Short mmCIF file of N, CA and C in Angstrom, two decimals:
data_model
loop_
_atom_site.label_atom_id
_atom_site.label_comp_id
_atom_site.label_asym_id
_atom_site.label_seq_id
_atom_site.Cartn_x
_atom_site.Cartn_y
_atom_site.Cartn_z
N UNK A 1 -180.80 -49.87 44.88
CA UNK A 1 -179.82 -50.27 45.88
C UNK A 1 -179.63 -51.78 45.79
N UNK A 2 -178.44 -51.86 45.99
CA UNK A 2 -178.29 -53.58 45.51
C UNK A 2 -178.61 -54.88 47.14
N UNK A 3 -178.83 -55.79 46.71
CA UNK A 3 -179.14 -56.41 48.11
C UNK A 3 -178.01 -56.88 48.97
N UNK A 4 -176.76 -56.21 48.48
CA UNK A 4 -175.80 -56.47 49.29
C UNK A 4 -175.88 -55.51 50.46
N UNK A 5 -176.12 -54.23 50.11
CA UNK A 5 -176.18 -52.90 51.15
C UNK A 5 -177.28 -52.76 52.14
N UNK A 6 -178.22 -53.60 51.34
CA UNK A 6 -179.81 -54.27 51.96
C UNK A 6 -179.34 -54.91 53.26
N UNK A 7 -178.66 -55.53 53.92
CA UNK A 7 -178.37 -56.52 54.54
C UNK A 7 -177.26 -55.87 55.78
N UNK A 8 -176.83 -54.59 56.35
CA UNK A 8 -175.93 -54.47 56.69
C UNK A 8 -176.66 -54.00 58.09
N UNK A 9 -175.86 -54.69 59.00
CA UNK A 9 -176.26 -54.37 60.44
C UNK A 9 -175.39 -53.38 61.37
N UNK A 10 -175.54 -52.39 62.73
CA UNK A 10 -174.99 -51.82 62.65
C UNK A 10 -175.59 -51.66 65.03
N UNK A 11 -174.86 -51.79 65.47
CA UNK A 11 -175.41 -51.59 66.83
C UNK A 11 -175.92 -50.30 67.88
N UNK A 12 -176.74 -50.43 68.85
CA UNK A 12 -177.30 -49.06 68.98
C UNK A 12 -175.94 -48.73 70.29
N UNK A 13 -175.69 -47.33 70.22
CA UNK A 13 -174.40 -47.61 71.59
C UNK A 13 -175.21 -47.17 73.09
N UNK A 14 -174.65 -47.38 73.88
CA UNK A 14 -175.62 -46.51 75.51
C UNK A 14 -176.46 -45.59 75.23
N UNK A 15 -175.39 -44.26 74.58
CA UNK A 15 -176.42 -43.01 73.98
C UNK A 15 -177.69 -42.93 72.93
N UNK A 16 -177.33 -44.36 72.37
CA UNK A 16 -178.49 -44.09 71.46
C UNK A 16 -178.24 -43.83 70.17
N UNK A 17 -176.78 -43.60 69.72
CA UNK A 17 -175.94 -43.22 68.50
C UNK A 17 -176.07 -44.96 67.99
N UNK A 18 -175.95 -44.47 66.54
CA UNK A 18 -176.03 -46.15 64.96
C UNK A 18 -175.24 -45.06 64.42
N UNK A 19 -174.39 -46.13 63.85
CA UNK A 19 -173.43 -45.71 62.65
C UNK A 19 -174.18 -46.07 61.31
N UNK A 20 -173.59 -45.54 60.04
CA UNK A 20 -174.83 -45.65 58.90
C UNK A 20 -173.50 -46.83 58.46
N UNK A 21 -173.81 -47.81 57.83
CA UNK A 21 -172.55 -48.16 57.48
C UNK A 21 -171.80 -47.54 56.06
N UNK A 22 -170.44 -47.26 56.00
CA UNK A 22 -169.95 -46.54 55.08
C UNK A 22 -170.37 -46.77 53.62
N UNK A 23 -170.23 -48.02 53.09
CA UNK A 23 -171.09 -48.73 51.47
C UNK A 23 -172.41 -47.47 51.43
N UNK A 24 -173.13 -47.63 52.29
CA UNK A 24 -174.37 -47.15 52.37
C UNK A 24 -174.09 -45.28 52.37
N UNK A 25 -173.51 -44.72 53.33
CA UNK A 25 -173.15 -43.34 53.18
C UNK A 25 -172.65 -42.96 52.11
N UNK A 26 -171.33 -43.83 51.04
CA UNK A 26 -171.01 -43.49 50.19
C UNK A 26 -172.05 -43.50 49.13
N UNK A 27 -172.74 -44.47 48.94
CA UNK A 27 -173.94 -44.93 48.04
C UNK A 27 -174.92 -43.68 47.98
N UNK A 28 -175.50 -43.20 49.14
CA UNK A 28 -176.53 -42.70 49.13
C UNK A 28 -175.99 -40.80 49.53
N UNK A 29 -174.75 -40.87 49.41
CA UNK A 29 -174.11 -39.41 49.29
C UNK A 29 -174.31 -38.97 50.48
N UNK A 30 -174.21 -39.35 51.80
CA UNK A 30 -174.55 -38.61 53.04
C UNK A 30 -173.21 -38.42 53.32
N UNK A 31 -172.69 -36.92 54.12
CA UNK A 31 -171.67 -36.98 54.33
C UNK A 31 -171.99 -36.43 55.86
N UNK A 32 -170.64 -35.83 56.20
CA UNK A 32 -170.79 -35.22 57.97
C UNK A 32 -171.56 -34.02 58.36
N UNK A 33 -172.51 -34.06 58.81
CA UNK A 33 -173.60 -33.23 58.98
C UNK A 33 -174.24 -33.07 58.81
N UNK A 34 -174.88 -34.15 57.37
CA UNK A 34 -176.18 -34.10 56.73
C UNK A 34 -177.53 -35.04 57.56
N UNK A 35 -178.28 -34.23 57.56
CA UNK A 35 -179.43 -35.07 58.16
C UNK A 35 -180.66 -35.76 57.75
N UNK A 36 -180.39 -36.76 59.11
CA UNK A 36 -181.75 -37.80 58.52
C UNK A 36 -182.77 -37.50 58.91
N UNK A 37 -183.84 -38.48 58.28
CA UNK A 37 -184.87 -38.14 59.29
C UNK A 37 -185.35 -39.87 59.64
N UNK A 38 -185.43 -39.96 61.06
CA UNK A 38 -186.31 -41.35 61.32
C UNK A 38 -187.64 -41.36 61.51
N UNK A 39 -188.54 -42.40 60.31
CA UNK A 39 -189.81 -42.16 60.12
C UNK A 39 -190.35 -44.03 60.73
N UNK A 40 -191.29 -44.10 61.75
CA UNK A 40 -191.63 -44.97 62.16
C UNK A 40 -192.47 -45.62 61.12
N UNK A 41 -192.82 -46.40 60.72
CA UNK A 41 -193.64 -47.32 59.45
C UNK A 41 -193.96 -48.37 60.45
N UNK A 42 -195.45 -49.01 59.41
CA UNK A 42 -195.59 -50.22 59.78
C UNK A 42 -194.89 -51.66 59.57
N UNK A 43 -193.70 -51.18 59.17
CA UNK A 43 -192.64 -52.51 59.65
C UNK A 43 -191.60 -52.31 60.48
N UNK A 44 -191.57 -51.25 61.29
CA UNK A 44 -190.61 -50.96 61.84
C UNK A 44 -189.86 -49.16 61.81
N UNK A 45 -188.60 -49.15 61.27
CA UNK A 45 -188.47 -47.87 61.13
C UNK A 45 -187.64 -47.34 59.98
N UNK A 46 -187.79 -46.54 59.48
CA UNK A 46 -187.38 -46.18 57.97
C UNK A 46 -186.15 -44.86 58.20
N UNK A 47 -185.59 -44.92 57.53
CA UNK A 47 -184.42 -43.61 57.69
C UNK A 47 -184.35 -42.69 56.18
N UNK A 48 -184.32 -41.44 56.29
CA UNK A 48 -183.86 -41.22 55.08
C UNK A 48 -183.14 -40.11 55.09
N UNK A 49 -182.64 -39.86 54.48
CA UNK A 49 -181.77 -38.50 54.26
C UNK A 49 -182.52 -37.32 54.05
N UNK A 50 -182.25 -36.24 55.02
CA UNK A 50 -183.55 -34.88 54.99
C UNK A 50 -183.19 -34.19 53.59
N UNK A 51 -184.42 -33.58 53.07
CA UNK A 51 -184.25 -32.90 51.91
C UNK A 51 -183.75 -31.75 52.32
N UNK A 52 -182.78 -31.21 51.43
CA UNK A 52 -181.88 -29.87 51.81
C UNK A 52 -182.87 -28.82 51.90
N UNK A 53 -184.61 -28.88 51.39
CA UNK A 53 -185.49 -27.37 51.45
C UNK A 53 -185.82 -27.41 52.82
N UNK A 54 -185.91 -28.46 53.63
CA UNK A 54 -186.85 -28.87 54.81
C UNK A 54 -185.99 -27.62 56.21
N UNK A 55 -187.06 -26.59 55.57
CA UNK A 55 -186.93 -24.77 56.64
C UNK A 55 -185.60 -24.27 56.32
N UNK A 56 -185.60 -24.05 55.33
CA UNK A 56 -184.92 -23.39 54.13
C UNK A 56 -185.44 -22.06 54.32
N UNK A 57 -184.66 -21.15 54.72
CA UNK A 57 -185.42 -19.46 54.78
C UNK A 57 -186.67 -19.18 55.71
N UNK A 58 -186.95 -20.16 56.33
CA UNK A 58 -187.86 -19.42 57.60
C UNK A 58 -188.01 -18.65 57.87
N UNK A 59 -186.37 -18.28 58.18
CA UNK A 59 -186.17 -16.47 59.11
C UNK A 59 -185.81 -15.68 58.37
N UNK A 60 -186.49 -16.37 57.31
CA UNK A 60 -185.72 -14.65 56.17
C UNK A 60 -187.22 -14.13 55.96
N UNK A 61 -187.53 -12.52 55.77
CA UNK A 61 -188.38 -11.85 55.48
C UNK A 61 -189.32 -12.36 54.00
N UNK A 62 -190.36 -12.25 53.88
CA UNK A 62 -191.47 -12.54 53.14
C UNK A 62 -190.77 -12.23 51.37
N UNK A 63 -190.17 -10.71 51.87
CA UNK A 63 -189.72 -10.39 50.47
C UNK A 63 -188.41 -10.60 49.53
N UNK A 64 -187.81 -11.37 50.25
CA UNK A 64 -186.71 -11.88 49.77
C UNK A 64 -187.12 -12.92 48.80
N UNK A 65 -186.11 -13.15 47.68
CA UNK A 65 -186.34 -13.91 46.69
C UNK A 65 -185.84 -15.47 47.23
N UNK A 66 -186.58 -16.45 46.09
CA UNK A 66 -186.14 -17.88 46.33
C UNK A 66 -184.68 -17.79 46.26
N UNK A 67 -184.72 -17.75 45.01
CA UNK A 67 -183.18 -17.55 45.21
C UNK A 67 -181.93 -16.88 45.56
N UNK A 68 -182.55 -15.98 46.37
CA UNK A 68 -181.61 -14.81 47.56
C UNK A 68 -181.98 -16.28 48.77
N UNK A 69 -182.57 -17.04 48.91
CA UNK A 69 -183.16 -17.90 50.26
C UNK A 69 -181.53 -19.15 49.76
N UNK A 70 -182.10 -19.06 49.19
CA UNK A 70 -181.26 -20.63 48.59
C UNK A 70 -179.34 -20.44 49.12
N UNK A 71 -179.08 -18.79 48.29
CA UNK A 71 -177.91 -18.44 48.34
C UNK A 71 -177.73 -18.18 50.05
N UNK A 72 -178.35 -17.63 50.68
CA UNK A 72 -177.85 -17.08 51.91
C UNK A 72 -178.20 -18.96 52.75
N UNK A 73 -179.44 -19.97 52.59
CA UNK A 73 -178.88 -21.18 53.44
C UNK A 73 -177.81 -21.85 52.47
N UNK A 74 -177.46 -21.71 51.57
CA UNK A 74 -175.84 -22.93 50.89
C UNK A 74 -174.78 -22.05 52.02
N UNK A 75 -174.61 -20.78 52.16
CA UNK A 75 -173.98 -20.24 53.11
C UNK A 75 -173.94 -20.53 54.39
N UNK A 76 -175.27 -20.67 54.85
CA UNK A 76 -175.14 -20.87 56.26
C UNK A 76 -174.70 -22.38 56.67
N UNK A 77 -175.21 -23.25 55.54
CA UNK A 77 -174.34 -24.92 55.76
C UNK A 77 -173.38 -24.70 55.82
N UNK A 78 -172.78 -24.29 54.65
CA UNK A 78 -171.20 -24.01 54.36
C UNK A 78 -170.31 -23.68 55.46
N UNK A 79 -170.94 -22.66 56.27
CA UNK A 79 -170.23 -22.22 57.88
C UNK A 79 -170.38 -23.34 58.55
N UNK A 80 -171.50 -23.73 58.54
CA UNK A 80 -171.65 -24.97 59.84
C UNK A 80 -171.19 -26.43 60.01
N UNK A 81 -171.17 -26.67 58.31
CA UNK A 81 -169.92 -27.79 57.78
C UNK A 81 -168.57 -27.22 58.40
N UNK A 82 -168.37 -26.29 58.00
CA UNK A 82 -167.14 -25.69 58.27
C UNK A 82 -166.42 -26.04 60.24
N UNK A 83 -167.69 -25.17 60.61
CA UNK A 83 -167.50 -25.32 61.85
C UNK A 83 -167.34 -26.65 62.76
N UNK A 84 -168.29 -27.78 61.95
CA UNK A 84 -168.47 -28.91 62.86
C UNK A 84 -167.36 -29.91 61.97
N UNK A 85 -166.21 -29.62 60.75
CA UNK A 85 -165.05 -29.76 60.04
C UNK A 85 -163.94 -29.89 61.70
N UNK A 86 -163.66 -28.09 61.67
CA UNK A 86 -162.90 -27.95 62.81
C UNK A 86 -163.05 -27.97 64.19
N UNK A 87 -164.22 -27.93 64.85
CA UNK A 87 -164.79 -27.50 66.07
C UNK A 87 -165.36 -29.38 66.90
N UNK A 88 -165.96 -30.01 65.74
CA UNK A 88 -166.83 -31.34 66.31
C UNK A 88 -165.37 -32.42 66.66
N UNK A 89 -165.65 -33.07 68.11
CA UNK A 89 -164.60 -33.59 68.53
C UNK A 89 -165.80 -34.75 69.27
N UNK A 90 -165.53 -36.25 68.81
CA UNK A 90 -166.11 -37.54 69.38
C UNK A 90 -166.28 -37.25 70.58
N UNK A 91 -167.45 -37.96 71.41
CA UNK A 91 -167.04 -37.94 72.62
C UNK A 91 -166.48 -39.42 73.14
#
């Protein structure tokens, strides 16, 4: 990451919502709905983008294959992108 993107500040609002700044979303491929995770460190606090396995097939039965798991959650994002596409409105 270059030390230009290093450097970008961004304010907390009433609710508690930070914007990522865009350089940085485009850079690091986050788009609308993808999640972070905030990890407290000893300098403060670290952000990163959640790995797409993190409870990946939970609720699917023991005997289902990895890759029957994989295909049925790219699906279930896919709806929920979908949904929070047409349905998610700012407040």
């Amino acid at each position: 990451m270059s030390t230009e993107t290093d450097e970008k500040t961004t304010r907390i609002t009433r609710k508690g919502q930070v914007t990522i700044p865009k350089e940085l979303r485009e850079e690091l491929g986050l788009e609308e709905g993808d999640e972070v995770r905030w990890e407290k460190t000893e300098d403060g606090i670290q952000v990163r983008k959640a790995t797409r396995s993190a409870g990946r097939g939970m609720l699917v039965d023991d005997d289902v294959s990895d890759a029957k798991r994989e295909e049925m959650a790219d699906e279930m994002e896919a709806d929920i992108r979908e949904q929070r596409r047409t349905e998610w409105q700012p407040e």
